[in-house]
Short mmCIF file of C-alpha atoms in Angstrom, two decimals:
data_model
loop_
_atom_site.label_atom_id
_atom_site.label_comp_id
_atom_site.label_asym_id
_atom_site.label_seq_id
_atom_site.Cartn_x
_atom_site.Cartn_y
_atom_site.Cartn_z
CA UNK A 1 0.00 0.00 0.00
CA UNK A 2 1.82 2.99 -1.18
CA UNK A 3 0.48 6.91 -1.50
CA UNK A 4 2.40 10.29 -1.94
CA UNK A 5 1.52 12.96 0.33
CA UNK A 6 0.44 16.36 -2.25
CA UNK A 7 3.15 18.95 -1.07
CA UNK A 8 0.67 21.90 -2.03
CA UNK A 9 -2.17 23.02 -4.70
CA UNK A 10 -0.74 24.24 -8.05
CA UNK A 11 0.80 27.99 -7.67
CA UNK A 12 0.83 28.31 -3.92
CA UNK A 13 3.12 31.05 -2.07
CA UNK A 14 6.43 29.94 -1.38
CA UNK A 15 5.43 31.43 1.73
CA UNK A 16 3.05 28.97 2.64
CA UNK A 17 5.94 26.33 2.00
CA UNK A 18 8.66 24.50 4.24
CA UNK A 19 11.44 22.69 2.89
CA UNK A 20 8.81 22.13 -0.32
CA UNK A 21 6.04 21.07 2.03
CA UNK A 22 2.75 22.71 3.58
CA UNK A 23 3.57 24.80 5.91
CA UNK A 24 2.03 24.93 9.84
CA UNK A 25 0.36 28.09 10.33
CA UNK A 26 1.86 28.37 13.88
CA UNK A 27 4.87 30.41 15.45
CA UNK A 28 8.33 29.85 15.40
CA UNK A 29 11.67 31.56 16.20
CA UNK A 30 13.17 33.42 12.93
CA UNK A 31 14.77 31.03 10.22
CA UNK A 32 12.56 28.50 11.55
CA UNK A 33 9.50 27.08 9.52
CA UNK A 34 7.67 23.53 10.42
CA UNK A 35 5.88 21.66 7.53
CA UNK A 36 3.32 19.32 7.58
CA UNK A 37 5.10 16.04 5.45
CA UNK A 38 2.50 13.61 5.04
CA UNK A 39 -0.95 12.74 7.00
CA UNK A 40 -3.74 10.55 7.14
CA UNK A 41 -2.74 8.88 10.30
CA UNK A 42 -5.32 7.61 12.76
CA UNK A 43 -3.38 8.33 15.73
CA UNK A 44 0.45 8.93 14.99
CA UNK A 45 2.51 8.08 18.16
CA UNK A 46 6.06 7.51 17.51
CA UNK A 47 8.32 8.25 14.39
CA UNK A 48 12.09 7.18 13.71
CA UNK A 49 13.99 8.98 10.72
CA UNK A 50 16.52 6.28 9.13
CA UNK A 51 20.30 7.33 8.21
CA UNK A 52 18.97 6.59 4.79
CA UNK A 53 16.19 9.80 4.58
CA UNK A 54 13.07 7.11 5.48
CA UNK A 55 11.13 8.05 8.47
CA UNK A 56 8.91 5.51 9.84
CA UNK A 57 5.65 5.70 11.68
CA UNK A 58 3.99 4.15 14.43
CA UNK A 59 0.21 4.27 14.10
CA UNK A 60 -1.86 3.47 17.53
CA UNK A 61 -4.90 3.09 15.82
CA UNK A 62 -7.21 3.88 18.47
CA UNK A 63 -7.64 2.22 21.79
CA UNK A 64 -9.16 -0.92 20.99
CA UNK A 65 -6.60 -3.62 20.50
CA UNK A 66 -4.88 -4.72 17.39
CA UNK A 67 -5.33 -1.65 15.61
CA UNK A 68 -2.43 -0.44 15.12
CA UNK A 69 0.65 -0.73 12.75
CA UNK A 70 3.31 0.69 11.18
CA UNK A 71 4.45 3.33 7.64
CA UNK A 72 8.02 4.34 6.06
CA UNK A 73 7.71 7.66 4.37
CA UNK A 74 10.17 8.06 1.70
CA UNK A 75 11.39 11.17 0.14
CA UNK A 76 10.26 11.53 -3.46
CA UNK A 77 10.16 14.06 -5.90
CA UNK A 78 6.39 14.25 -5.58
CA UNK A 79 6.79 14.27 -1.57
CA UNK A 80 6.94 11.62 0.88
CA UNK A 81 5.68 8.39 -0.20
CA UNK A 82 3.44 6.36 2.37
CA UNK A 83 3.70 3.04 2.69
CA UNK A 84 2.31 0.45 5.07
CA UNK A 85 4.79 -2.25 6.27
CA UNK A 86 2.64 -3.92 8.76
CA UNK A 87 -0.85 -3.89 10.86
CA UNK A 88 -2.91 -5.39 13.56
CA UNK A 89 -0.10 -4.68 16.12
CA UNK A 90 -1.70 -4.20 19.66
CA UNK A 91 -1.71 -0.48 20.21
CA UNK A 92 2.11 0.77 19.69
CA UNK A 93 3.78 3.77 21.02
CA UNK A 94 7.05 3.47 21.62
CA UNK A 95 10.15 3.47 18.66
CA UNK A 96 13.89 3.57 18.67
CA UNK A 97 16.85 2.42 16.78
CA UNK A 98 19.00 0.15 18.63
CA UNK A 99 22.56 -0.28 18.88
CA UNK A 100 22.00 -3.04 16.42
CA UNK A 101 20.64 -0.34 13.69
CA UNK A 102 17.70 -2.86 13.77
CA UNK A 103 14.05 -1.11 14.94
CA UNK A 104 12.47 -1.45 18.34
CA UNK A 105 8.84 -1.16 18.84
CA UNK A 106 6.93 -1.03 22.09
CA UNK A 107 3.63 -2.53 22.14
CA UNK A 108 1.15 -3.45 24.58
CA UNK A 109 2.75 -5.95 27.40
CA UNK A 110 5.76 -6.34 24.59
CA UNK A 111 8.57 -4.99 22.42
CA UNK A 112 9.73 -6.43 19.54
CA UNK A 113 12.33 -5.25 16.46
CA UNK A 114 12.48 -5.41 12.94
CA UNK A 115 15.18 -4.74 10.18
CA UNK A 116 13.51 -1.85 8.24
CA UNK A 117 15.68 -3.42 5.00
CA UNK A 118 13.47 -6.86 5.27
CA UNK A 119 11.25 -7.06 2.60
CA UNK A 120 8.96 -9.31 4.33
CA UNK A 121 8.43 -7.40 7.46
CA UNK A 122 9.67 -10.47 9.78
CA UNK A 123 9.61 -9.15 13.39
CA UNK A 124 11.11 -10.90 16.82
CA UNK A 125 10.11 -10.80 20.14
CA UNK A 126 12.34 -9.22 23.05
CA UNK A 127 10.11 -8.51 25.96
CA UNK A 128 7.10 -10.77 25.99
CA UNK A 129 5.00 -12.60 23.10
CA UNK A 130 7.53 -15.44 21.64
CA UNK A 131 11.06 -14.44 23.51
CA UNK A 132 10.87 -16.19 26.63
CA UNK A 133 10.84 -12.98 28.58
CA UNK A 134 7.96 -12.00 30.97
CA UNK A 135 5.72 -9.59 29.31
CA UNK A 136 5.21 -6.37 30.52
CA UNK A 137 2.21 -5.16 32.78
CA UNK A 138 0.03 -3.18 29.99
CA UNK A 139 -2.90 -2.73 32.17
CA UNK A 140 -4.62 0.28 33.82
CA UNK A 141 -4.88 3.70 33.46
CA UNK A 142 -1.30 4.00 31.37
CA UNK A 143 -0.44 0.82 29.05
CA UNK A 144 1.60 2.14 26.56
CA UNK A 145 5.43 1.34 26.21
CA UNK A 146 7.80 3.70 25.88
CA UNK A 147 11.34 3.09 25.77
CA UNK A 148 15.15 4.34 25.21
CA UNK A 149 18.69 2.72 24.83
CA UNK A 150 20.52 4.13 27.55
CA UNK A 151 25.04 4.75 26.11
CA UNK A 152 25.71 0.62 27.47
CA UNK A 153 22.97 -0.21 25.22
CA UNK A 154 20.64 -1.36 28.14
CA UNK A 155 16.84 -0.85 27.10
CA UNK A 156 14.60 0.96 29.53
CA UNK A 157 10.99 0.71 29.48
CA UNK A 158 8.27 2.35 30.95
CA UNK A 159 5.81 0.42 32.97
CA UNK A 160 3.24 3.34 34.01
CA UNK A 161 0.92 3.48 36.36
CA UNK A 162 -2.20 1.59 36.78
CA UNK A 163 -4.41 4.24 38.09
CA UNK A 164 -4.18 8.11 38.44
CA UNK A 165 -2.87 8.62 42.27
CA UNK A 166 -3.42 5.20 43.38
CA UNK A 167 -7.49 5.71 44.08
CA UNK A 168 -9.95 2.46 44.59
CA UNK A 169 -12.28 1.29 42.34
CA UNK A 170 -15.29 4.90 41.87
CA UNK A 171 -12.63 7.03 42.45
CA UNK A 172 -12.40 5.99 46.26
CA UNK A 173 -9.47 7.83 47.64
CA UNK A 174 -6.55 5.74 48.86
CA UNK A 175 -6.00 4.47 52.70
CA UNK A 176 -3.30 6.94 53.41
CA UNK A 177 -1.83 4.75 56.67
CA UNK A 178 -0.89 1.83 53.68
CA UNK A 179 1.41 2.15 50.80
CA UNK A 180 0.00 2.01 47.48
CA UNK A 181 0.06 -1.44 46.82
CA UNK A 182 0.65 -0.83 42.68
CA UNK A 183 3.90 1.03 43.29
CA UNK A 184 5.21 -1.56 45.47
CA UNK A 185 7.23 -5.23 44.93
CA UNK A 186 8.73 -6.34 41.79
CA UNK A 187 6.38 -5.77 39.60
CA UNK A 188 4.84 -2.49 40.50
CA UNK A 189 3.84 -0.34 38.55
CA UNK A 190 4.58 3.66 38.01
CA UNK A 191 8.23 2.74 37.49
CA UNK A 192 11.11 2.31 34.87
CA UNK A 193 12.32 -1.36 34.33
CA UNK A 194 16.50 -1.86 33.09
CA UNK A 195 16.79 -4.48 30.28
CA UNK A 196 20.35 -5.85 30.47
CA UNK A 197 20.76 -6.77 26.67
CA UNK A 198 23.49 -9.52 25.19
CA UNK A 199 24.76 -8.02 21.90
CA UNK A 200 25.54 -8.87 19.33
CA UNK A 201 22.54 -11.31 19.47
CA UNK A 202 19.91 -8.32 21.21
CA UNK A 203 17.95 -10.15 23.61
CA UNK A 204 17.59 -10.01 27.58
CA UNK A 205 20.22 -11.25 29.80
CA UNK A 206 17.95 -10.14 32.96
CA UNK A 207 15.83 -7.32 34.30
CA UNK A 208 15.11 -5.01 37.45
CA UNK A 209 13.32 -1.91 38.63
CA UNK A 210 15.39 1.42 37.96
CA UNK A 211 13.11 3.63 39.11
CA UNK A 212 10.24 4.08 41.16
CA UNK A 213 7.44 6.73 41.90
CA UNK A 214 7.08 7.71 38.32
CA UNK A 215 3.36 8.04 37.37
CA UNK A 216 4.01 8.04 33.43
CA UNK A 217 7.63 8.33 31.72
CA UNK A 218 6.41 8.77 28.05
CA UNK A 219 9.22 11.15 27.49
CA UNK A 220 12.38 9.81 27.51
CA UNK A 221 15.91 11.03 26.15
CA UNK A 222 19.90 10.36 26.85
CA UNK A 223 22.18 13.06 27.20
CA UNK A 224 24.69 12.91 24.38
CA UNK A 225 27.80 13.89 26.72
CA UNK A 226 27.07 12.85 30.00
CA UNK A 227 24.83 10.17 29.12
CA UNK A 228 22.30 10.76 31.84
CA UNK A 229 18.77 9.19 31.44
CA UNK A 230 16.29 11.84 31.87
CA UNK A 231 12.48 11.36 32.13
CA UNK A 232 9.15 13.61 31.16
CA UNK A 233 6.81 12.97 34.17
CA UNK A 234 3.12 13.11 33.73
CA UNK A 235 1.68 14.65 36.54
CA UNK A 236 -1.58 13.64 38.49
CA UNK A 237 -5.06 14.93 37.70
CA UNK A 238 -7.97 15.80 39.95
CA UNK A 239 -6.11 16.79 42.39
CA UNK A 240 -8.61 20.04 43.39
CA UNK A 241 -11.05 17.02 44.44
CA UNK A 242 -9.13 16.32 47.89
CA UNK A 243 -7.81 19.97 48.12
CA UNK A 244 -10.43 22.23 49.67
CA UNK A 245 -10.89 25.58 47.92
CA UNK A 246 -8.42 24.75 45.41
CA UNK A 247 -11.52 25.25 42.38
CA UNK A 248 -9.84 23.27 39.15
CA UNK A 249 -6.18 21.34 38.59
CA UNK A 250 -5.28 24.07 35.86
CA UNK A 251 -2.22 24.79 37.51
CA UNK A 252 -1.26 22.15 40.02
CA UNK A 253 0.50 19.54 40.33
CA UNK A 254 3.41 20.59 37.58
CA UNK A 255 4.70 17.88 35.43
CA UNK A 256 8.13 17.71 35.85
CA UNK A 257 11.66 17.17 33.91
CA UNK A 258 13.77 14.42 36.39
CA UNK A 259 16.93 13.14 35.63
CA UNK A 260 16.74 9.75 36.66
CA UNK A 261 19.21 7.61 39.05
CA UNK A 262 19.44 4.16 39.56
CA UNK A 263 17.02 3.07 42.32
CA UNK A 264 15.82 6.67 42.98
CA UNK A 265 12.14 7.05 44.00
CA UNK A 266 10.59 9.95 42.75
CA UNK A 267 7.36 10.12 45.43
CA UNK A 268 4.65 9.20 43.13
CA UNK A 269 1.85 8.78 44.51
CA UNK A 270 2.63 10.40 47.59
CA UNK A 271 4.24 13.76 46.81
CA UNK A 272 4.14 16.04 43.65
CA UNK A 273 6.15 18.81 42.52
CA UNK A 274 9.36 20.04 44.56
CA UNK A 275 8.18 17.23 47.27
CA UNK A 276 5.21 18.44 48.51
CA UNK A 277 3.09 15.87 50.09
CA UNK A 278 -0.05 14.94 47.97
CA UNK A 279 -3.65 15.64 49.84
CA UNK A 280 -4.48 11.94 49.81
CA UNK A 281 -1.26 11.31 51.90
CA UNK A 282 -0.83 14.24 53.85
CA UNK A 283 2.16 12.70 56.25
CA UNK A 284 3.95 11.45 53.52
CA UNK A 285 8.36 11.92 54.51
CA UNK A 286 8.84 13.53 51.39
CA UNK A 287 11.89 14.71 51.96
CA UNK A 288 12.86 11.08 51.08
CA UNK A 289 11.90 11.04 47.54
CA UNK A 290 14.50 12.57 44.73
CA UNK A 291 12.57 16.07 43.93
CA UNK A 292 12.20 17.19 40.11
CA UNK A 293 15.31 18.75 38.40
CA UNK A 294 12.48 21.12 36.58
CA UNK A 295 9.12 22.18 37.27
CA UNK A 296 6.87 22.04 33.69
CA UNK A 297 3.64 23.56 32.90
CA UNK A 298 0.77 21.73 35.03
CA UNK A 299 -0.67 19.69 32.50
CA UNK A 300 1.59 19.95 29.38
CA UNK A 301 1.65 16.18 28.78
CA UNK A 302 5.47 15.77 27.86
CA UNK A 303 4.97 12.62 25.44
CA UNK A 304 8.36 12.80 23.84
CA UNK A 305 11.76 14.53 23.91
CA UNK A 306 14.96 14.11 22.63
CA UNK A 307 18.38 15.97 23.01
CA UNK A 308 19.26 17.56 19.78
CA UNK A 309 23.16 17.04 18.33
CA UNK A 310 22.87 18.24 14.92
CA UNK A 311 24.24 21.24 13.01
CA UNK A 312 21.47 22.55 11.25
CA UNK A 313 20.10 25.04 14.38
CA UNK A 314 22.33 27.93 15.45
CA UNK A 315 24.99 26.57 17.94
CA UNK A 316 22.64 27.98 21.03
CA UNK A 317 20.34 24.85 20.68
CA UNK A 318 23.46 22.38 20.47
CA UNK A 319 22.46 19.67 23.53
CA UNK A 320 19.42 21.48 23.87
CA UNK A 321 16.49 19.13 24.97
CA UNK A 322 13.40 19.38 22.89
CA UNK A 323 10.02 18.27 24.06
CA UNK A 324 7.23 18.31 22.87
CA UNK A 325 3.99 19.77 25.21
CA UNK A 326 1.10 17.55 24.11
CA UNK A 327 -1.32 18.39 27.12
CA UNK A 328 -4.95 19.62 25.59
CA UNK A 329 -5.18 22.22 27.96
CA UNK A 330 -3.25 26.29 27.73
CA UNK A 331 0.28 24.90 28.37
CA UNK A 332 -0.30 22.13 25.86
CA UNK A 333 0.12 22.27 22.15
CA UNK A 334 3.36 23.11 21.34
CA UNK A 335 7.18 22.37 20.94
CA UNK A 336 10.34 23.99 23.12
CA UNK A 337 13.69 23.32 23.83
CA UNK A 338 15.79 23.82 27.08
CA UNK A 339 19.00 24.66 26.23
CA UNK A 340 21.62 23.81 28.21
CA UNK A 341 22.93 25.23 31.71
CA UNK A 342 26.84 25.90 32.56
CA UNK A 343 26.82 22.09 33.51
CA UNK A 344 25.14 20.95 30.62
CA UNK A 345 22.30 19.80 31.60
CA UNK A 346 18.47 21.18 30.14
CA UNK A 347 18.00 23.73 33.00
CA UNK A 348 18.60 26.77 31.17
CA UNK A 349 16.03 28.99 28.67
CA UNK A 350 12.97 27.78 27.67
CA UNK A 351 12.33 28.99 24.14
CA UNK A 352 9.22 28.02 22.06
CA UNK A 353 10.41 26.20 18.79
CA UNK A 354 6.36 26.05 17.88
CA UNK A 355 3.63 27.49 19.49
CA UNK A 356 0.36 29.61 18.38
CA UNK A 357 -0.36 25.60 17.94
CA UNK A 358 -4.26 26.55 18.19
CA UNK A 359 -7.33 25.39 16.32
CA UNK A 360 -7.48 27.07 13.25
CA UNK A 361 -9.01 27.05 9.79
CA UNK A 362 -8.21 24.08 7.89
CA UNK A 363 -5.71 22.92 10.89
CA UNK A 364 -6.87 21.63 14.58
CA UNK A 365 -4.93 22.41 17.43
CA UNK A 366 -1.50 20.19 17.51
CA UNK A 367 -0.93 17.35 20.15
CA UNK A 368 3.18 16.70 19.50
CA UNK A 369 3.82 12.84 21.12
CA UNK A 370 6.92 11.69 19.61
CA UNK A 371 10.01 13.73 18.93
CA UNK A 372 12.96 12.89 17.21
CA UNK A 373 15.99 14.32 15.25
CA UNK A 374 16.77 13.61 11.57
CA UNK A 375 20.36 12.75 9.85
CA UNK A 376 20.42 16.35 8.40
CA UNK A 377 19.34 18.23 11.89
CA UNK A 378 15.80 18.60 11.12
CA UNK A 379 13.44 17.83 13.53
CA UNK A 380 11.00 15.22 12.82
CA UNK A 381 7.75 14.99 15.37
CA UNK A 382 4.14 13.46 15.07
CA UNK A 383 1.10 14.48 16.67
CA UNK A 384 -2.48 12.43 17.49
CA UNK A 385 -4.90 14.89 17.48
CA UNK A 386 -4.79 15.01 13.86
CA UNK A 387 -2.49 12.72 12.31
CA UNK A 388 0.25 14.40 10.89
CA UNK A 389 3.86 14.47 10.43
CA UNK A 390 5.36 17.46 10.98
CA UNK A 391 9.21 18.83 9.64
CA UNK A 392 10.93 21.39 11.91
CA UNK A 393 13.67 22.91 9.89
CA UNK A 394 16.15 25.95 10.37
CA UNK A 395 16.98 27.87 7.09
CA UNK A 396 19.44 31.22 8.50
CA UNK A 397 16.97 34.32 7.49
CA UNK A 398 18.30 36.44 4.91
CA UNK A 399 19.95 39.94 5.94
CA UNK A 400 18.07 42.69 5.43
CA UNK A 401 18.61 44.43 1.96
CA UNK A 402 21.13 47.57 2.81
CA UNK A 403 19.58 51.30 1.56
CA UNK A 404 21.47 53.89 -0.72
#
């Protein structure tokens, strides 16, 4: 199944081009321009560019299972040709290259990799189905997988959370003298598993908890120098139901940016932001817990991130981390980068690579999940809300013309 996406109608403006394609009537930084490559998706989740210009697709499908599947988009002449390499895949999210240069694809209670080259689409099992490995949770509230090689080639895997702060069955608030059972033992749940992988052959050697207390990590990226694993929380809702006179959650908790340690716990469900103790467990030590290395906009649903290397942006944005916002609500809807602090790490300005991301004519508001950088710099991302593909490019603007 093959289709070209139509770069534009006969005639149009160069101005309402980018890099050839349509461009997104939002706001970016001058020299930037982001343009819509292909479309059609029923919920676009993940997207990998290839060293060879390809950039595959992962396609969720909707929420009912086996749905989902799979699209390279190759550059053409005519634009970016869409082609289906597989289907009926149980709602995937997650995709990365792995140190293999084979593709790895996160699935519901499994991952499982492909060689992009293989005519015949023949996949294999790592975690779960056919590989001999337990399968992941996939149940409750969050089921997707989401995952990143960390530099030793180790896979890690989010496992979130079953419910949204640990309530009962109706919403019943939790017992706040017990622990919440789901983020406890060895297979709880709200955490980040380690895959210790055998290469050359790619599979599991063995497995353990990382992390703890993490409601959702959708977002994950590795920092290209220091190689630090850092994490996109997803923040709580409802939480103006147990907080008296607090009249909506439009503001609180924040989702946060944490860089993530090896057996740290970072107080889900029992504290939010800078360790403040949650109203359902209102003695909680939190103190104990490893507090956020950033406070984001409450409710601006970091989905994916990565740290950008490439040369096409000015050298400000080198190691910046960009992330996109894909929360439905005002901080939602857009695309920014943190560039980097004296040490290096994504603490420093916040600057908007695409916003004005708002319902328009012809063009719904965006929802940016999946973020990843291309072989030439570009920045490739996909969003849900309405299918698309989207191009983030850098072109320097031209000097202004000098008078007589």
């Amino acid at each position: 199944m093959a289709a070209a996406f139509s770069l534009m109608a006969g005639g149009a403006a160069a101005a309402d081009k980018c890099g050839g394609a349509p461009r997104l009537a939002v706001t970016t930084p001058p020299g930037f321009c982001a343009g819509i490559i292909a479309g059609g998706f029923k919920f676009a989740r993940g997207v990998q560019p290839l060293d060879n210009g390809d950039v595959l697709v992962v396609d969720l499908g909707g929420w009912q299972p086996n749905q989902g599947s799979i699209w390279t988009l190759r550059p053409s002449a005519a634009g970016y040709q869409k082609t289906l390499l597989m289907k009926k895949i149980d709602r995937p999210n997650g995709i990365v290259l792995g140190p293999d240069g084979l593709v790895y694809v996160g699935a519901i209670k499994r991952v499982f990799r492909f060689d992009p080259r293989d005519p015949d689409g023949t996949t294999k099992d790592i975690i779960g189905g056919k590989s001999g490995v337990a399968a992941l949770p996939g149940i409750g509230r969050h089921p997707l997988t989401a995952l990143r090689f960390d530099a030793k080639g180790d896979l890690i895997v989010n496992v979130g959370s079953g419910s949204d702060h640990c309530e009962g069955k109706g919403g019943r608030a939790p017992d706040p003298a017990k622990p919440c059972a789901e983020a406890s033992g060895p297979n709880a749940l709200g955490v980040l598993r380690k895959y210790q992988m055998q290469w050359p052959a790619g599979t599991v050697k063995s497995w353990e908890v990382h992390a703890t207390g993490l409601r959702n990590s959708m977002a994950l990226a590795v920092h290209p120098v220091t190689h630090a694993v850092w994490q996109g929380e997803n923040s709580r809702d409802a939480i103006q139901a147990a907080m008296k006179g607090l009249k909506n959650d439009n503001d609180l908790p924040h989702d946060e940016l944490n860089l993530i340690e090896a057996k740290g716990n970072y107080g889900w469900p029992y504290c939010y932001d800078n360790n403040v103790a949650s109203p359902e467990y209102p003695a909680a030590k939190c103190a104990s817990y490893r507090a956020p290395a950033r406070l984001l906009p409450a409710h601006s649903a970091p989905l994916g991130m990565t740290f950008y290397t490439g040369d096409m942006f000015p050298p400000q944005y080198k190691n910046s981390l960009i992330m996109g916002f894909h929360g439905y609500r005002e901080h939602g809807h857009r695309l920014v980068a943190f560039l980097p602090d004296a040490q290096g790490a994504p603490l420093g300005k916040k600057i908007e690579l695409i916003s004005d991301w708002t319902a328009k004519p012809n063009q719904s508001a965006g929802a940016p999940v999946d973020v990843k950088q291309g072989r030439d710099g570009e920045i490739f991302l996909v969003e849900d809300r309405s299918g698309r593909v989207v191009r983030l490019q850098y072109d320097a603007p031209a000097k202004a013309s000098q008078g007589k």
